[in-house]
Coordinates of N, CA, C and O in Angstrom, one line a residue:
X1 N 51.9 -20.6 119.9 CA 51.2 -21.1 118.7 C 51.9 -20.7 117.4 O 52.5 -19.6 117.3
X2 N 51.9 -21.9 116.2 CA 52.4 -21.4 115.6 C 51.3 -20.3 114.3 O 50.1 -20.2 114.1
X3 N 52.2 -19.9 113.8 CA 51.3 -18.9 112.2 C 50.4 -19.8 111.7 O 50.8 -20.9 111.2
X4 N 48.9 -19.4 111.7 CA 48.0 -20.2 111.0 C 47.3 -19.9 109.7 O 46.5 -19.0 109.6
X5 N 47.4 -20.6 109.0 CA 46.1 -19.9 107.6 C 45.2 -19.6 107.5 O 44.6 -20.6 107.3
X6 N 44.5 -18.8 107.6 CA 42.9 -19.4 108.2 C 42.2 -20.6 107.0 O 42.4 -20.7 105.8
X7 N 41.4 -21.3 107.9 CA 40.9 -22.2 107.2 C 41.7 -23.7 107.0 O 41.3 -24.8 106.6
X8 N 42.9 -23.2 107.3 CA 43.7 -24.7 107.6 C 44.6 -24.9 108.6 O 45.6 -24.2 108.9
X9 N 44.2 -26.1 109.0 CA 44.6 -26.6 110.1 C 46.4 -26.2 110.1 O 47.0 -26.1 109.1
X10 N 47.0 -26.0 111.5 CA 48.1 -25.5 112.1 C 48.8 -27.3 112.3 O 48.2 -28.4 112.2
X11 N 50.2 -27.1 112.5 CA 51.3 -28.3 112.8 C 50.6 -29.0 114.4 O 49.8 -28.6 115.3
X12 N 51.1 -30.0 114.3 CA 50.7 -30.6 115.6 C 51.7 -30.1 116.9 O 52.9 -30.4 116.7
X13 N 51.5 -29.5 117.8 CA 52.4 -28.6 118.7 C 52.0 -29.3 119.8 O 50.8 -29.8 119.7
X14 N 52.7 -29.4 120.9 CA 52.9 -29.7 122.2 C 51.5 -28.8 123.2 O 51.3 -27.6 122.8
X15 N 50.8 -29.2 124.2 CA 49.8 -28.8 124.3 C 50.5 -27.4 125.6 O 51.6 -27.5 126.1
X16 N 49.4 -26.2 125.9 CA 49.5 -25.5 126.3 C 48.9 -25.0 127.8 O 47.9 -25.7 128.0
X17 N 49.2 -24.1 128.8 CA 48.4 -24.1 129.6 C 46.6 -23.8 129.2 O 45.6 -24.1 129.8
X18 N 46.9 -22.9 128.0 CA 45.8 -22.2 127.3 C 44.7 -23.7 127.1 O 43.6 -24.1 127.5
X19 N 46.0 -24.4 126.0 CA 44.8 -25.8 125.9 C 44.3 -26.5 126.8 O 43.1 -26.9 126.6
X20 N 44.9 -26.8 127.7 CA 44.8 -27.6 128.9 C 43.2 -26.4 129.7 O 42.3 -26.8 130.5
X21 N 43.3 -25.6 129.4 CA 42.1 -24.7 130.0 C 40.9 -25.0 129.4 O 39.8 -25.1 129.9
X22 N 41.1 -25.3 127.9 CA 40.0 -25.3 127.2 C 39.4 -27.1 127.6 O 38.4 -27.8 127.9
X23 N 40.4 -27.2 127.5 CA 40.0 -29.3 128.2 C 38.8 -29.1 129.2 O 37.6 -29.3 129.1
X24 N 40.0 -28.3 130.6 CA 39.2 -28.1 131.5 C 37.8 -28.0 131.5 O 37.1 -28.8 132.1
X25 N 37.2 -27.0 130.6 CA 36.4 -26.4 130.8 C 35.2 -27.4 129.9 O 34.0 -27.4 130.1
X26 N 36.2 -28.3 128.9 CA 34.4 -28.8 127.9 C 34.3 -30.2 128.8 O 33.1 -30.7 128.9
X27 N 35.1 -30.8 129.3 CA 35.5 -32.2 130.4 C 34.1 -32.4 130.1 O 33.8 -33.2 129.2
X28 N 33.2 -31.8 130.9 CA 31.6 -32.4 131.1 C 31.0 -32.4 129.6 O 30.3 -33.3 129.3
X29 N 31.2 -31.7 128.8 CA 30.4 -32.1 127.4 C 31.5 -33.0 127.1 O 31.0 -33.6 126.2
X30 N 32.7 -33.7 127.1 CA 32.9 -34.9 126.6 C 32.5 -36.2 127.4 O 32.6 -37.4 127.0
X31 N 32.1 -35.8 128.4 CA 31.7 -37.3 129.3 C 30.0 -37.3 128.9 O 29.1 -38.1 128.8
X32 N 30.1 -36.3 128.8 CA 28.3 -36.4 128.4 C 27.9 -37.4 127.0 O 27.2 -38.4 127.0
X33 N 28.7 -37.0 126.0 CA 29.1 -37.4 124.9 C 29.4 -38.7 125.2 O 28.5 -39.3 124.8
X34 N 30.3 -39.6 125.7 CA 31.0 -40.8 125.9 C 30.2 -41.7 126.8 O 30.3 -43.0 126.9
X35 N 29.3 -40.6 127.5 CA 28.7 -41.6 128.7 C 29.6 -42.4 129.7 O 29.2 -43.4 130.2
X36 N 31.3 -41.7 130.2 CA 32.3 -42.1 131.0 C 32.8 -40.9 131.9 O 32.9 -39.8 131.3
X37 N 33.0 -41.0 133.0 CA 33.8 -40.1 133.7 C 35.1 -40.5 134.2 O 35.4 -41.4 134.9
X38 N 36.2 -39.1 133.4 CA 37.0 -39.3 133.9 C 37.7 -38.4 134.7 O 37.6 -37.2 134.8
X39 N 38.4 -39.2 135.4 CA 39.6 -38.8 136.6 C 40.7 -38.4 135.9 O 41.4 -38.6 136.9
X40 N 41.4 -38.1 135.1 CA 42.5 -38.0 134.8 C 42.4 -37.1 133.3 O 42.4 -37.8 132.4
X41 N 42.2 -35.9 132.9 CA 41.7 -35.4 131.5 C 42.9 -34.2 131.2 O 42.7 -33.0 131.6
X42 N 44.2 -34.6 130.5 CA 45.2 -34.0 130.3 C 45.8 -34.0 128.8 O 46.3 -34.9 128.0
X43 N 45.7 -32.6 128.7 CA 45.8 -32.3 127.1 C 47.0 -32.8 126.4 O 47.3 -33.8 127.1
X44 N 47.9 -32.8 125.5 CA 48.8 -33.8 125.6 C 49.6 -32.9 124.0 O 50.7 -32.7 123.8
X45 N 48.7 -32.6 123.4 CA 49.0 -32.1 121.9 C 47.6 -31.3 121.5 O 46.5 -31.4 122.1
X46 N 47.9 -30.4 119.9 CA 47.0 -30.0 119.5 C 47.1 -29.4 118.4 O 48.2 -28.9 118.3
X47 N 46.3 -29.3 117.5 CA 46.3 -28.6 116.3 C 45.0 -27.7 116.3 O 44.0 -27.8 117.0
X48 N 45.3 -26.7 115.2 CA 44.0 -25.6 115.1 C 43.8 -25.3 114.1 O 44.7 -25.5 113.3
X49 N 42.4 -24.5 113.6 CA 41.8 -24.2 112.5 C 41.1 -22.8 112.8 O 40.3 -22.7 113.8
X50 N 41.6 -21.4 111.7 CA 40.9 -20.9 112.6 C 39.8 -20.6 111.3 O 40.1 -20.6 110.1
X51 N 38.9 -20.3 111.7 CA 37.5 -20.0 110.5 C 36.8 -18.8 111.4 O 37.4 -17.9 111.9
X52 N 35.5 -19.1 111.4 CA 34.9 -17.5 112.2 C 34.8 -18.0 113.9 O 33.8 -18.2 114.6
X53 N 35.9 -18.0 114.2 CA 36.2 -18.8 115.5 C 37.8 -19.4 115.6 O 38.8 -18.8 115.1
X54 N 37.7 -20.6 116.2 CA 38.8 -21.5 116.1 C 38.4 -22.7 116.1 O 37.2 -22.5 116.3
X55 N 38.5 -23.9 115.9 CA 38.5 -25.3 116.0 C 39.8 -25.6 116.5 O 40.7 -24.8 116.3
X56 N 40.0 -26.5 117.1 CA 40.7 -27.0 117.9 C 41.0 -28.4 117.9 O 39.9 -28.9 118.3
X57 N 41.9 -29.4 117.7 CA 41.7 -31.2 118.0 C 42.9 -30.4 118.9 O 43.7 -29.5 118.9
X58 N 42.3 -31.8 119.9 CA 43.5 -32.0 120.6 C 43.4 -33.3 121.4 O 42.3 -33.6 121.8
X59 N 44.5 -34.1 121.6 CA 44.6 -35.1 121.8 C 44.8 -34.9 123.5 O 45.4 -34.0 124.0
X60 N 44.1 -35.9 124.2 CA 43.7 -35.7 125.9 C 44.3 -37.3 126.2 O 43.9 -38.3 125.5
X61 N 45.1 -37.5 127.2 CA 45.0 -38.9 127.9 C 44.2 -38.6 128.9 O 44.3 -37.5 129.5
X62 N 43.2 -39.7 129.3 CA 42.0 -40.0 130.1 C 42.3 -41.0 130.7 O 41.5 -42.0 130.5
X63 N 43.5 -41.3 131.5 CA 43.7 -42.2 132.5 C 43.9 -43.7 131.9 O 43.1 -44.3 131.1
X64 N 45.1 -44.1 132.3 CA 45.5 -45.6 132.0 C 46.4 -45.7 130.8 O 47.5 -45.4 130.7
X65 N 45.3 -46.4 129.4 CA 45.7 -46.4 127.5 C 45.0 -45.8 127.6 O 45.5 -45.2 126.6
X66 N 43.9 -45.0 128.0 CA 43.4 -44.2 127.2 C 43.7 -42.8 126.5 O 44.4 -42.0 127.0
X67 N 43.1 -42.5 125.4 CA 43.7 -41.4 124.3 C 42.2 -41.0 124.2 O 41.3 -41.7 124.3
X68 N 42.2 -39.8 123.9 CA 40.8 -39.2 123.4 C 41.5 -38.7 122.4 O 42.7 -38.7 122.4
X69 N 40.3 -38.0 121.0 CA 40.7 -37.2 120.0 C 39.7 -36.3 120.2 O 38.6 -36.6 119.8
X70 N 39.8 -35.1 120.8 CA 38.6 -34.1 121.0 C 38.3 -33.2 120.1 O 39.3 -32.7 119.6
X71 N 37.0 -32.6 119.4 CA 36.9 -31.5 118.5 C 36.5 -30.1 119.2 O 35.3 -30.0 119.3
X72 N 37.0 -29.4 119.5 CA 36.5 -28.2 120.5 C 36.3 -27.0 119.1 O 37.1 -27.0 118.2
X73 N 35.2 -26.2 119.2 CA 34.8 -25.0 118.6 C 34.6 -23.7 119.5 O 33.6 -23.5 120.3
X74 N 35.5 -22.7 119.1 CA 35.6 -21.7 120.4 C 35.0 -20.5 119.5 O 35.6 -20.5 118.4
X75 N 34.3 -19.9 119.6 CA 33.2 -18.5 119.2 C 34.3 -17.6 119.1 O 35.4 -17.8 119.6
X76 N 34.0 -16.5 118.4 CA 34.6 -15.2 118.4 C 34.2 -14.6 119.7 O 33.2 -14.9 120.4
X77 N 35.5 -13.5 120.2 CA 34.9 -13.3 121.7 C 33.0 -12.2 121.2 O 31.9 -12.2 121.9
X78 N 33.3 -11.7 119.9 CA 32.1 -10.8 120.0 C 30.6 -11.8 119.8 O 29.4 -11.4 119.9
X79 N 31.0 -13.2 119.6 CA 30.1 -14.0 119.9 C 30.0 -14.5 121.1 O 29.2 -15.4 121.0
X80 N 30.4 -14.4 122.5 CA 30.3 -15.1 123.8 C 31.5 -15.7 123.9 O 31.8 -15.9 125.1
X81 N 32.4 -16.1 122.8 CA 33.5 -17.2 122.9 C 33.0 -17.9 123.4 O 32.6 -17.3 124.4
X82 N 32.6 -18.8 123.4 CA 31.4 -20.0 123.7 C 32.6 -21.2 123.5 O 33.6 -20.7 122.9
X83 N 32.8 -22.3 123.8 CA 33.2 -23.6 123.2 C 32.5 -24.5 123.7 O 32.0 -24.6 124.8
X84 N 32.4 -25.3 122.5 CA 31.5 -26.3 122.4 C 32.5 -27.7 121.8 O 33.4 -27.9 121.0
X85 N 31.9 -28.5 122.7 CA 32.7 -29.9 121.7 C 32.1 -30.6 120.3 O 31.0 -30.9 120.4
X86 N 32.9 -30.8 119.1 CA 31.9 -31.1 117.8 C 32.4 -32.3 117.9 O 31.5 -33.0 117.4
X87 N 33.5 -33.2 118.4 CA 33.2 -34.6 118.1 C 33.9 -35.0 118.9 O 34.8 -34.2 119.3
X88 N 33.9 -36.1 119.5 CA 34.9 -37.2 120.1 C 35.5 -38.7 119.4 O 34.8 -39.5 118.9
X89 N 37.0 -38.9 119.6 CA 37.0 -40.4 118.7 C 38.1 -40.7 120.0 O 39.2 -40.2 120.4
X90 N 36.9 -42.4 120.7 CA 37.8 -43.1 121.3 C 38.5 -43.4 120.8 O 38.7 -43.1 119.6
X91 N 39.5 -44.7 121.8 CA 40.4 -45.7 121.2 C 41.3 -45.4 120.4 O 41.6 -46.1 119.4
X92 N 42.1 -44.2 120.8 CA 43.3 -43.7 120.2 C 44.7 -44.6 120.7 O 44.6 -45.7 121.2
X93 N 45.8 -44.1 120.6 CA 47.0 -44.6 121.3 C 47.8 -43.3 121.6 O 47.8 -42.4 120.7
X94 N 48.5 -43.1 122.5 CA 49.5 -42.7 122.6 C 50.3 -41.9 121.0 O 50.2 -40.7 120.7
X95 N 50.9 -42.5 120.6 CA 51.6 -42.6 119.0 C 50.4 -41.8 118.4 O 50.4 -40.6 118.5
X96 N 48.9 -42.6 117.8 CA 48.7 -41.8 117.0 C 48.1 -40.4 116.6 O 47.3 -39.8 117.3
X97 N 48.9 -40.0 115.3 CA 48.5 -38.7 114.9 C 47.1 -37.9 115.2 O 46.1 -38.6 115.5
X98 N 46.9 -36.6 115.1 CA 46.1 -35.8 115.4 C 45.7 -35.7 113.7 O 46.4 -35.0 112.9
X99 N 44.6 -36.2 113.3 CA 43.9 -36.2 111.9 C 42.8 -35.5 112.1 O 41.9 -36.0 112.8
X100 N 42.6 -34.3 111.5 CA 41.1 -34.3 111.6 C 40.0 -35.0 111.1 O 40.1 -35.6 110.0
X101 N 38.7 -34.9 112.1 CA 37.3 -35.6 111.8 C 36.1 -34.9 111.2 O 35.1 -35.4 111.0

């Protein structure tokens, strides 16, 4: 990861085993959210924010064209480290950038 500000978002970096864990783990609150199940949920890139926690986008391919843009929010560990997903935006591509929502 690179050096972050707090409060502003980090460069878009190549995704990590670390991210690919956090994927793992919210998978079911994004299908909950989408109302789709996928087979295929692979982190791809990501950027971060860190505030009293972290925020997290990170761009996921979900099998075929599809692109997700995920919002993940990870707790301080003295809060549970909890992550939760704050947003999803289909119908991404490949190409485009990681903007936050």
């Amino acid at each position: 990861m690179t050096d972050v500000i707090p409060g502003g978002w980090s460069e878009t970096e190549p995704a990590t085993k670390d991210i690919q864990r956090i994927c793992d783990e919210v998978k079911g609150q994004v299908e909950e959210i989408t109302k789709k199940k996928y087979g295929i949920f692979r982190a791809l890139q990501y950027r971060s924010q860190v505030v009293e926690g972290t925020n997290y986008l990170i761009k996921i391919h979900a099998g075929g064209f599809i692109y997700l843009h995920v919002m993940v929010f990870e707790a301080l560990p003295c809060y549970g480290g909890k992550k939760s997903v704050t947003g999803v935006e289909e119908g991404h591509t490949k190409e485009d950038p990681l903007v936050p929502f």
